[in-house]
Short mmCIF file of C-alpha atoms in Angstrom, two decimals:
data_model
loop_
_atom_site.label_atom_id
_atom_site.label_comp_id
_atom_site.label_asym_id
_atom_site.label_seq_id
_atom_site.Cartn_x
_atom_site.Cartn_y
_atom_site.Cartn_z
CA MET A 13 0.00 0.00 0.00
CA ASN A 14 1.23 3.48 -0.81
CA VAL A 15 0.60 5.05 2.59
CA ILE A 16 0.96 8.66 1.42
CA LYS A 17 -1.47 8.07 -1.44
CA GLN A 18 -4.03 6.54 0.92
CA ASN A 19 -3.73 9.58 3.18
CA VAL A 20 -4.65 11.77 0.22
CA ASP A 21 -7.50 9.46 -0.74
CA LEU A 22 -8.94 9.60 2.80
CA LEU A 23 -9.00 13.39 2.88
CA GLU A 24 -10.56 13.54 -0.57
CA ALA A 25 -13.20 11.01 0.46
CA VAL A 26 -14.09 12.85 3.65
CA GLY A 27 -13.97 16.39 2.33
CA GLY A 28 -13.56 19.39 4.60
CA ASN A 29 -14.39 20.35 8.20
CA TYR A 30 -13.37 17.12 9.95
CA ASN A 31 -9.56 17.12 9.95
CA ASP A 32 -9.24 17.37 13.75
CA PHE A 33 -11.77 14.58 14.16
CA ILE A 34 -9.94 12.30 11.73
CA PHE A 35 -6.42 12.71 13.07
CA SER A 36 -7.04 13.14 16.80
CA LYS A 37 -5.71 10.40 19.08
CA LYS A 38 -7.63 11.55 22.13
CA ARG A 39 -9.51 8.88 24.03
CA TYR A 40 -12.95 10.44 23.48
CA LEU A 41 -14.11 11.88 20.17
CA VAL A 42 -17.66 13.09 20.66
CA CYS A 43 -19.52 14.38 17.63
CA LYS A 44 -23.03 15.81 17.95
CA GLY A 45 -24.57 16.83 14.69
CA SER A 46 -27.65 17.37 12.63
CA ARG A 47 -28.85 14.92 10.04
CA GLY A 48 -26.82 15.29 6.88
CA SER A 49 -23.73 16.59 8.69
CA LYS A 50 -21.70 13.57 7.40
CA LYS A 51 -20.58 12.67 10.95
CA SER A 52 -21.42 8.97 10.53
CA SER A 53 -19.96 8.62 7.05
CA THR A 54 -16.80 10.40 8.21
CA THR A 55 -16.49 8.03 11.17
CA ALA A 56 -16.92 5.04 8.87
CA LEU A 57 -14.24 6.33 6.49
CA LYS A 58 -11.90 7.03 9.40
CA PHE A 59 -12.02 3.46 10.69
CA ALA A 60 -12.15 1.80 7.26
CA TYR A 61 -8.86 3.57 6.57
CA MET A 62 -7.16 3.20 9.98
CA ILE A 63 -7.46 -0.58 10.24
CA PRO A 64 -5.37 -1.35 7.13
CA TYR A 65 -3.16 1.71 7.62
CA TYR A 66 -1.88 0.65 11.05
CA TYR A 67 -1.31 -2.91 9.88
CA PHE A 68 0.61 -2.07 6.71
CA ARG A 69 2.50 0.91 8.18
CA TYR A 70 3.36 -0.42 11.64
CA GLY A 71 2.58 -4.14 11.58
CA VAL A 72 0.06 -3.86 14.45
CA LYS A 73 -3.50 -5.14 14.53
CA PRO A 74 -6.12 -2.77 15.97
CA ASN A 75 -9.70 -4.06 16.04
CA LEU A 76 -12.94 -2.07 16.16
CA LEU A 77 -16.11 -2.62 18.20
CA VAL A 78 -19.22 -0.89 16.83
CA ILE A 79 -22.19 -0.42 19.17
CA ARG A 80 -25.78 0.67 18.73
CA ARG A 81 -28.73 0.19 20.98
CA TYR A 82 -30.25 -2.68 19.02
CA MET A 83 -28.22 -5.20 17.10
CA ASN A 84 -30.51 -5.18 14.06
CA THR A 85 -30.22 -1.38 13.67
CA ASN A 86 -26.46 -1.85 13.75
CA TRP A 87 -26.81 -4.21 10.81
CA ASN A 88 -28.87 -1.75 8.78
CA SER A 89 -26.87 1.39 9.61
CA THR A 90 -23.29 1.21 10.86
CA ARG A 91 -22.48 -2.05 9.09
CA ALA A 92 -23.86 -0.73 5.82
CA GLN A 93 -22.00 2.56 6.39
CA LEU A 94 -18.68 0.80 6.94
CA ILE A 95 -19.12 -1.39 3.86
CA TRP A 96 -19.83 1.77 1.87
CA ALA A 97 -16.65 3.36 3.28
CA ILE A 98 -14.54 0.28 2.45
CA ASN A 99 -15.78 0.40 -1.13
CA LYS A 100 -15.31 4.16 -1.44
CA LEU A 101 -11.66 3.86 -0.37
CA GLY A 102 -11.10 1.06 -2.86
CA PHE A 103 -10.41 -1.57 -0.19
CA ALA A 104 -13.21 -4.03 -0.96
CA GLY A 105 -10.87 -6.78 -2.18
CA TRP A 106 -9.13 -6.90 1.19
CA TRP A 107 -12.26 -7.57 3.25
CA LYS A 108 -14.40 -10.59 3.97
CA ILE A 109 -17.97 -9.28 4.13
CA PRO A 110 -20.28 -12.20 5.00
CA LYS A 111 -24.00 -11.84 4.51
CA SER A 112 -25.07 -13.23 7.87
CA GLU A 113 -22.24 -12.66 10.35
CA HIS A 114 -21.80 -9.80 12.80
CA THR A 115 -18.20 -9.17 11.81
CA LEU A 116 -16.18 -7.77 8.92
CA THR A 117 -12.70 -9.28 8.56
CA PHE A 118 -9.61 -7.64 7.06
CA LEU A 119 -8.11 -10.58 5.15
CA PRO A 120 -4.39 -9.67 5.11
CA SER A 121 -4.20 -9.65 8.93
CA GLY A 122 -7.40 -11.13 10.37
CA GLN A 123 -8.36 -7.85 12.06
CA GLN A 124 -12.07 -7.46 12.62
CA ILE A 125 -14.87 -4.97 12.92
CA ILE A 126 -17.30 -6.45 15.44
CA PHE A 127 -20.92 -5.31 15.82
CA ARG A 128 -22.88 -5.49 19.06
CA GLY A 129 -26.10 -4.09 20.52
CA LEU A 130 -26.75 -2.54 23.91
CA ASP A 131 -29.69 -4.93 24.18
CA ASP A 132 -27.11 -7.63 25.01
CA PRO A 133 -24.72 -5.88 27.44
CA GLN A 134 -22.92 -9.07 28.45
CA SER A 135 -21.75 -9.59 24.88
CA ILE A 136 -20.09 -6.17 24.98
CA THR A 137 -18.25 -6.15 28.30
CA SER A 138 -16.92 -9.69 27.85
CA ILE A 139 -15.82 -9.33 24.24
CA THR A 140 -12.34 -10.42 23.15
CA VAL A 141 -10.55 -10.55 19.81
CA ALA A 142 -8.66 -13.51 18.35
CA ASP A 143 -5.66 -11.49 17.24
CA GLY A 144 -4.36 -8.01 17.91
CA PHE A 145 -5.92 -5.41 20.18
CA LEU A 146 -9.49 -4.25 20.76
CA CYS A 147 -8.66 -0.58 21.15
CA TRP A 148 -11.28 1.36 19.17
CA VAL A 149 -15.00 1.68 19.86
CA TRP A 150 -17.63 3.50 17.82
CA ILE A 151 -20.94 4.17 19.59
CA GLU A 152 -23.51 5.40 17.09
CA GLU A 153 -26.57 7.26 18.44
CA ALA A 154 -24.71 7.52 21.73
CA PHE A 155 -27.60 9.36 23.43
CA GLN A 156 -29.20 5.92 23.73
CA VAL A 157 -26.60 5.12 26.40
CA THR A 158 -28.82 6.69 29.04
CA SER A 159 -26.59 6.04 32.05
CA GLU A 160 -23.09 7.42 32.47
CA ASP A 161 -22.38 4.45 34.73
CA ASP A 162 -23.12 2.09 31.83
CA PHE A 163 -20.69 4.00 29.66
CA ASN A 164 -18.05 3.92 32.41
CA LYS A 165 -18.32 0.11 32.59
CA LEU A 166 -17.68 -0.10 28.86
CA ASP A 167 -14.88 2.45 29.14
CA MET A 168 -13.17 0.36 31.82
CA SER A 169 -13.36 -2.77 29.67
CA ILE A 170 -11.30 -1.21 26.85
CA ARG A 171 -7.94 -0.98 28.59
CA GLY A 172 -4.59 -2.71 28.68
CA GLU A 173 -1.07 -2.32 27.33
CA LEU A 174 -0.78 -1.31 23.67
CA PRO A 175 2.15 -0.91 21.29
CA ASP A 176 3.40 2.67 21.32
CA VAL A 177 1.85 3.48 17.94
CA LEU A 178 -1.66 2.44 19.01
CA PHE A 179 -4.13 4.17 21.30
CA ASN A 180 -7.52 3.52 22.87
CA GLN A 181 -10.30 5.62 21.42
CA PHE A 182 -14.07 5.94 21.78
CA VAL A 183 -15.95 7.73 19.03
CA LEU A 184 -19.44 8.76 20.09
CA THR A 185 -21.73 10.10 17.35
CA PHE A 186 -25.32 11.16 17.81
CA ASN A 187 -28.08 13.43 16.64
CA PRO A 188 -28.97 16.21 19.10
CA TRP A 189 -30.77 15.14 22.25
CA SER A 190 -31.93 16.73 25.48
CA ASP A 191 -29.52 19.18 27.08
CA ARG A 192 -30.11 17.28 30.34
CA HIS A 193 -28.33 14.21 29.00
CA TRP A 194 -25.10 13.21 30.73
CA LEU A 195 -23.25 13.49 27.42
CA LYS A 196 -23.58 17.28 27.48
CA LYS A 197 -22.35 17.74 31.03
CA ARG A 198 -19.41 15.36 30.69
CA PHE A 199 -18.10 16.01 27.19
CA PHE A 200 -19.36 19.46 26.20
CA ASP A 201 -19.71 21.46 29.42
CA ASN A 202 -16.71 20.04 31.29
CA PRO A 203 -14.42 18.30 28.78
CA ASP A 204 -11.03 17.11 29.98
CA GLU A 205 -7.76 16.99 28.05
CA ASN A 206 -8.65 13.52 26.72
CA THR A 207 -11.76 14.78 24.92
CA LEU A 208 -12.47 16.35 21.55
CA ALA A 209 -16.14 17.38 21.37
CA MET A 210 -17.68 19.04 18.34
CA THR A 211 -21.06 20.08 16.99
CA THR A 212 -21.64 19.69 13.26
CA ASN A 213 -24.41 20.65 10.86
CA TYR A 214 -25.54 20.09 7.30
CA MET A 215 -23.63 23.16 6.04
CA MET A 216 -20.38 21.27 6.78
CA ASN A 217 -21.32 18.63 4.21
CA GLU A 218 -20.27 19.82 0.77
CA PHE A 219 -21.60 16.61 -0.78
CA LEU A 220 -25.26 17.46 -0.15
CA SER A 221 -27.28 18.21 -3.25
CA GLU A 222 -29.10 21.49 -3.71
CA GLN A 223 -32.35 19.59 -3.25
CA ASP A 224 -31.13 18.26 0.09
CA LYS A 225 -30.12 21.74 1.23
CA ARG A 226 -33.50 23.10 0.21
CA ILE A 227 -35.19 20.72 2.67
CA TYR A 228 -33.34 22.45 5.52
CA GLU A 229 -34.15 25.92 4.20
CA ILE A 230 -37.84 25.04 4.11
CA MET A 231 -37.56 23.65 7.64
CA LYS A 232 -35.92 26.91 8.75
CA GLU A 233 -38.90 28.89 7.43
CA ARG A 234 -41.71 26.62 8.59
CA ASN A 235 -40.38 25.03 11.79
CA PRO A 236 -37.57 27.10 13.34
CA ARG A 237 -37.39 24.97 16.50
CA ARG A 238 -36.93 21.77 14.56
CA TYR A 239 -34.40 23.52 12.30
CA LYS A 240 -32.25 24.48 15.28
CA ILE A 241 -32.08 20.83 16.31
CA GLU A 242 -32.12 18.86 13.05
CA GLY A 243 -30.49 21.55 10.93
CA LEU A 244 -27.97 23.24 13.19
CA GLY A 245 -27.33 20.38 15.62
CA GLU A 246 -28.34 22.28 18.75
CA TRP A 247 -29.42 20.38 21.86
CA GLY A 248 -33.04 19.24 21.97
CA ILE A 249 -35.42 16.45 21.01
CA ALA A 250 -37.04 17.27 17.69
CA GLU A 251 -39.76 14.65 17.84
CA GLY A 252 -41.01 11.94 20.16
CA LEU A 253 -40.70 13.69 23.53
CA ILE A 254 -43.69 12.67 25.65
CA TYR A 255 -44.02 15.64 28.00
CA THR A 256 -43.44 19.16 26.73
CA ASN A 257 -45.93 20.68 29.17
CA TRP A 258 -43.54 21.20 32.08
CA LYS A 259 -41.11 23.73 33.45
CA GLU A 260 -38.54 24.00 36.22
CA GLU A 261 -39.50 26.71 38.72
CA GLU A 262 -39.04 27.61 42.38
CA PHE A 263 -42.15 27.47 44.59
CA ASP A 264 -43.08 27.03 48.26
CA ILE A 265 -45.35 24.01 48.59
CA ASP A 266 -46.47 25.01 52.11
CA GLU A 267 -47.60 28.40 50.84
CA LEU A 268 -49.51 26.76 47.98
CA ILE A 269 -51.23 24.37 50.40
CA LYS A 270 -52.33 27.31 52.55
CA LYS A 271 -53.50 29.29 49.53
CA HIS A 272 -55.74 26.50 48.21
CA ALA A 273 -56.78 24.96 51.55
CA ASN A 274 -60.47 25.92 51.35
CA GLU A 275 -61.08 25.40 47.64
CA LYS A 276 -63.62 22.72 46.66
CA ASP A 277 -64.82 21.37 43.33
CA LYS A 278 -68.49 20.94 42.36
CA ARG A 279 -68.70 17.68 44.30
CA GLY A 280 -67.36 19.26 47.47
CA LEU A 281 -64.01 17.55 47.14
CA PRO A 282 -60.74 19.41 47.72
CA ASN A 283 -59.37 21.15 44.67
CA PHE A 284 -55.72 21.03 45.76
CA VAL A 285 -54.88 17.36 46.32
CA SER A 286 -51.85 15.24 47.14
CA VAL A 287 -50.75 12.96 44.27
CA ASN A 288 -47.77 10.99 45.54
CA GLY A 289 -46.61 8.02 43.48
CA MET A 290 -43.96 5.31 43.53
CA ASP A 291 -42.40 2.98 40.98
CA PHE A 292 -40.38 0.04 42.31
CA GLY A 293 -36.99 -1.10 41.18
CA TYR A 294 -33.76 -2.62 42.39
CA ASN A 295 -31.21 -2.64 39.59
CA ASP A 296 -33.55 -0.12 38.02
CA PRO A 297 -34.15 2.80 40.39
CA THR A 298 -36.96 2.98 42.90
CA ALA A 299 -38.64 6.30 42.11
CA PHE A 300 -40.98 8.34 44.30
CA VAL A 301 -42.48 11.75 43.61
CA GLY A 302 -44.18 13.96 46.16
CA ALA A 303 -46.62 16.21 44.36
CA TYR A 304 -49.84 18.23 44.57
CA ALA A 305 -52.39 18.79 41.82
CA ASP A 306 -54.40 21.95 41.34
CA LYS A 307 -57.45 20.52 39.55
CA LYS A 308 -59.03 23.90 38.87
CA ASN A 309 -56.02 25.39 37.11
CA TYR A 310 -54.74 22.14 35.62
CA ARG A 311 -51.36 22.30 37.37
CA ILE A 312 -49.19 19.68 39.08
CA TYR A 313 -46.45 20.75 41.47
CA ILE A 314 -43.61 18.24 42.03
CA TYR A 315 -41.73 19.29 45.16
CA TYR A 316 -39.98 16.11 46.37
CA GLU A 317 -38.29 13.10 44.79
CA TYR A 318 -36.63 9.91 45.94
CA TYR A 319 -34.54 8.10 43.32
CA GLU A 320 -32.18 5.32 44.38
CA ARG A 321 -30.95 1.97 43.10
CA GLN A 322 -30.45 -1.27 45.06
CA MET A 323 -32.15 -0.01 48.22
CA GLU A 324 -33.70 -2.26 50.87
CA ASN A 325 -37.35 -1.63 51.66
CA ARG A 326 -36.48 -0.56 55.20
CA LYS A 327 -34.20 2.18 53.91
CA ILE A 328 -36.83 3.33 51.41
CA ALA A 329 -39.48 3.48 54.15
CA ASN A 330 -37.17 5.33 56.55
CA ALA A 331 -36.27 7.91 53.92
CA LEU A 332 -39.91 8.67 53.06
CA ILE A 333 -41.05 8.66 56.68
CA THR A 334 -38.26 11.11 57.52
CA ALA A 335 -39.44 13.29 54.62
CA GLY A 336 -42.94 13.37 56.11
CA PHE A 337 -44.80 10.82 53.97
CA GLY A 338 -45.45 8.17 56.66
CA LYS A 339 -49.21 8.74 56.72
CA SER A 340 -49.63 10.18 53.22
CA LEU A 341 -51.54 8.47 50.43
CA ILE A 342 -49.02 6.90 48.05
CA LEU A 343 -50.13 5.05 44.93
CA ALA A 344 -47.51 2.50 43.90
CA ASP A 345 -46.90 -0.06 41.18
CA SER A 346 -49.46 -2.79 41.94
CA GLU A 347 -47.44 -5.50 40.21
CA ASP A 348 -45.43 -5.83 43.41
CA PRO A 349 -48.03 -6.32 46.20
CA ARG A 350 -45.51 -7.99 48.52
CA THR A 351 -43.33 -4.87 48.52
CA ILE A 352 -46.36 -2.65 49.08
CA ASN A 353 -47.40 -4.74 52.07
CA GLU A 354 -43.89 -4.72 53.53
CA LEU A 355 -43.57 -0.95 53.16
CA LYS A 356 -46.91 -0.54 54.90
CA LEU A 357 -45.69 -2.69 57.80
CA LEU A 358 -42.53 -0.58 57.90
CA GLY A 359 -44.55 2.59 58.49
CA LEU A 360 -45.79 3.89 55.12
CA TYR A 361 -49.39 3.48 56.27
CA GLY A 362 -50.98 5.23 53.29
CA ILE A 363 -49.36 3.21 50.52
CA ARG A 364 -51.56 1.14 48.21
CA GLY A 365 -51.43 -0.32 44.72
CA ALA A 366 -52.43 1.64 41.64
CA ARG A 367 -55.24 0.11 39.57
CA LYS A 368 -53.34 0.18 36.25
CA GLY A 369 -55.05 -2.08 33.67
CA ALA A 370 -55.23 -2.22 29.88
CA GLY A 371 -54.49 1.11 28.24
CA SER A 372 -53.57 2.76 31.53
CA VAL A 373 -50.10 3.83 30.39
CA VAL A 374 -51.13 5.78 27.28
CA GLY A 375 -54.36 6.93 28.93
CA GLY A 376 -52.48 8.19 31.96
CA ILE A 377 -49.95 10.01 29.80
CA GLN A 378 -52.72 11.72 27.85
CA LYS A 379 -54.37 12.93 31.06
CA LEU A 380 -51.10 14.31 32.41
CA GLN A 381 -50.49 16.09 29.12
CA ASP A 382 -53.57 18.22 29.95
CA TYR A 383 -51.76 19.67 32.97
CA GLU A 384 -48.92 22.13 33.33
CA ILE A 385 -46.28 20.29 35.37
CA ILE A 386 -44.08 22.49 37.55
CA VAL A 387 -40.94 20.89 38.93
CA HIS A 388 -38.95 22.32 41.83
CA PRO A 389 -35.26 22.68 40.85
CA ARG A 390 -34.16 20.42 43.71
CA CYS A 391 -35.88 17.50 41.95
CA VAL A 392 -32.97 16.98 39.58
CA HIS A 393 -33.84 13.42 38.54
CA THR A 394 -37.38 14.50 37.68
CA VAL A 395 -36.04 17.29 35.47
CA GLU A 396 -33.72 14.81 33.76
CA ALA A 397 -36.50 12.25 33.28
CA LEU A 398 -39.04 14.68 31.80
CA SER A 399 -36.34 16.08 29.52
CA ASN A 400 -35.63 12.64 28.05
CA TYR A 401 -38.80 10.52 28.37
CA ALA A 402 -39.74 9.72 24.77
CA TRP A 403 -41.90 7.47 22.64
CA LYS A 404 -40.22 4.30 21.47
CA LYS A 405 -39.19 4.02 17.83
CA ASP A 406 -39.88 0.89 15.82
CA LYS A 407 -36.68 -1.16 15.54
CA MET A 408 -37.15 -1.84 11.85
CA THR A 409 -38.71 1.36 10.50
CA ASP A 410 -37.39 3.95 12.99
CA LYS A 411 -40.94 5.35 13.16
CA ILE A 412 -42.34 6.64 16.45
CA THR A 413 -44.78 4.25 18.16
CA ASN A 414 -47.38 4.86 20.88
CA GLU A 415 -45.31 2.93 23.43
CA PRO A 416 -42.97 4.82 25.78
CA GLU A 417 -39.30 3.96 26.07
CA HIS A 418 -38.26 2.21 29.26
CA ASP A 419 -35.37 4.63 29.67
CA PHE A 420 -36.24 7.54 31.98
CA SER A 421 -39.70 6.00 32.62
CA HIS A 422 -39.44 5.46 36.38
CA ILE A 423 -40.29 8.95 37.62
CA PRO A 424 -42.98 9.51 34.94
CA ASP A 425 -44.52 6.15 35.92
CA ALA A 426 -44.49 7.15 39.59
CA LEU A 427 -46.20 10.44 38.71
CA ARG A 428 -48.78 8.63 36.60
CA TYR A 429 -49.62 6.26 39.48
CA GLY A 430 -49.91 9.16 41.90
CA CYS A 431 -52.35 10.96 39.61
CA GLU A 432 -54.57 7.93 39.03
CA ASP A 433 -57.43 9.31 41.14
CA LEU A 434 -57.42 12.47 39.05
CA GLN A 435 -58.04 10.24 36.06
CA LYS A 436 -60.86 8.42 37.84
CA PHE A 437 -62.74 11.45 39.11
CA GLY A 438 -61.93 13.85 36.30
CA ILE A 439 -60.95 17.47 36.62
CA GLN A 440 -64.35 19.18 36.65
CA VAL A 441 -64.75 22.09 39.06
#
C-alpha cells in the first residue's frame, strides 16, 4: 500500500471540516450533529482507513467494536456505512464481508470490525478478539446510552497495554438530544484533556445536493425549532418527547397548600390534592415523587423526589417517613403487592397499589399532558426524566410508536400512578 497516497484518498473522500476529528488520538471523540452533517460517514471512512493503515505501516492489529442500541439497527446502519466506506476507499478486495455474520474481517491480517447491541450488554463487556488489540469503539446514536455508569463500565473494559503506535479511542456520534443528558455535562460542558467534542451541521457537508439543502431551508422557514435541532445540531429532542408541558421553577409548597386549603370542586371535594406516586426497582431505580395537583387550574407541582438503586425496603421506608410521607396516600406499582405490604408494615401506612389495567399507560400520559407540570429545581432526577422521556421508535422502521421507552420512565410512571385518582374522578370544578 502506498501510505501517502491513501492519506490523500482519505482526505478527498471525507472532504472538509473534519480534519481534527480524523487525526485526533484523544480517548474520546464526541460528535453531535444534525442529520446530513456527514458525521457517521466520516467516522466510517476514518475506521475503514485506519485498520489497514496501522497494519501495513506499523505491523500492528487494531480491532474495532461498533455499538448501537439494538443489534438489528447496527446491521442496517453502521455495518452498511462501513461497507460503503470500504468500497469508497477502494479496499473491498481486502475484506471478507459475509452476509449473515456480525463481523467484517480484514483478510491480510485477520483484524475485525465487530458489531454489538446494547440490548445484550454481556456480549459487549466480555468481548475479546482472536488477534491483535481491541482498542477502538464507535458508539452510534450515543444518546441511547442513558446512564453514564453504563458508559463507564464499557470504558473500563477497553484498557490494557498497547504498542506505542496504538491508542484507545471511543468515538461517540449522535443526533442532538436533550440538554439534560449526561453526554452534554461530561463532554461538552466540562471536557477534559482527553476529549475532543464538536457540533456539526448540514452546512459542513459539501456533498449534499441542492435539493437536500432546500429541505433544511424550508424547515428553517416553517419550523424554526426543529431547524435548530435537526439543521444546526443544537441540543433538543425534535420529535417523540412525551411531555413538553412542564417547566422548572421555584415554589413554596407550604404556601400553595395554605393558599388552596379551602377550595372545593363541584362535588365538594378538595381542589388542591396530594398525588404521591412510587415505581419500584432494584437494579432499576426505585422512584418516588411527592406532588400536589391543582385541579381547577390544571397544574401539578412536584416538590420532592426519591430516586435510588439497590435499596432495601427498610431504607426506602425510613427515607420517606423522615421526609414526612409516613401517613400520606401513596399510589404505587401494583405488580409488586408484597413490597407494598412490607412498606406498609414498615410505616408507610398510606401506601396502596395503583389500579393500572389495559391502556392505563397511554391513557395516563394523555391525562397528564392536559396539565402544566411544575418541577422544583431540587428534583434533579425529575427534570432529567421529563427532559428525556420519549416514545419508542420501531426497531425496523425507525418510526415513532405509541409505546414509551423504558429509559427515563421510572419517575414519569411514579407520577402517573400518583395521579390515578385524578383520572378516575376527572378534573371538573
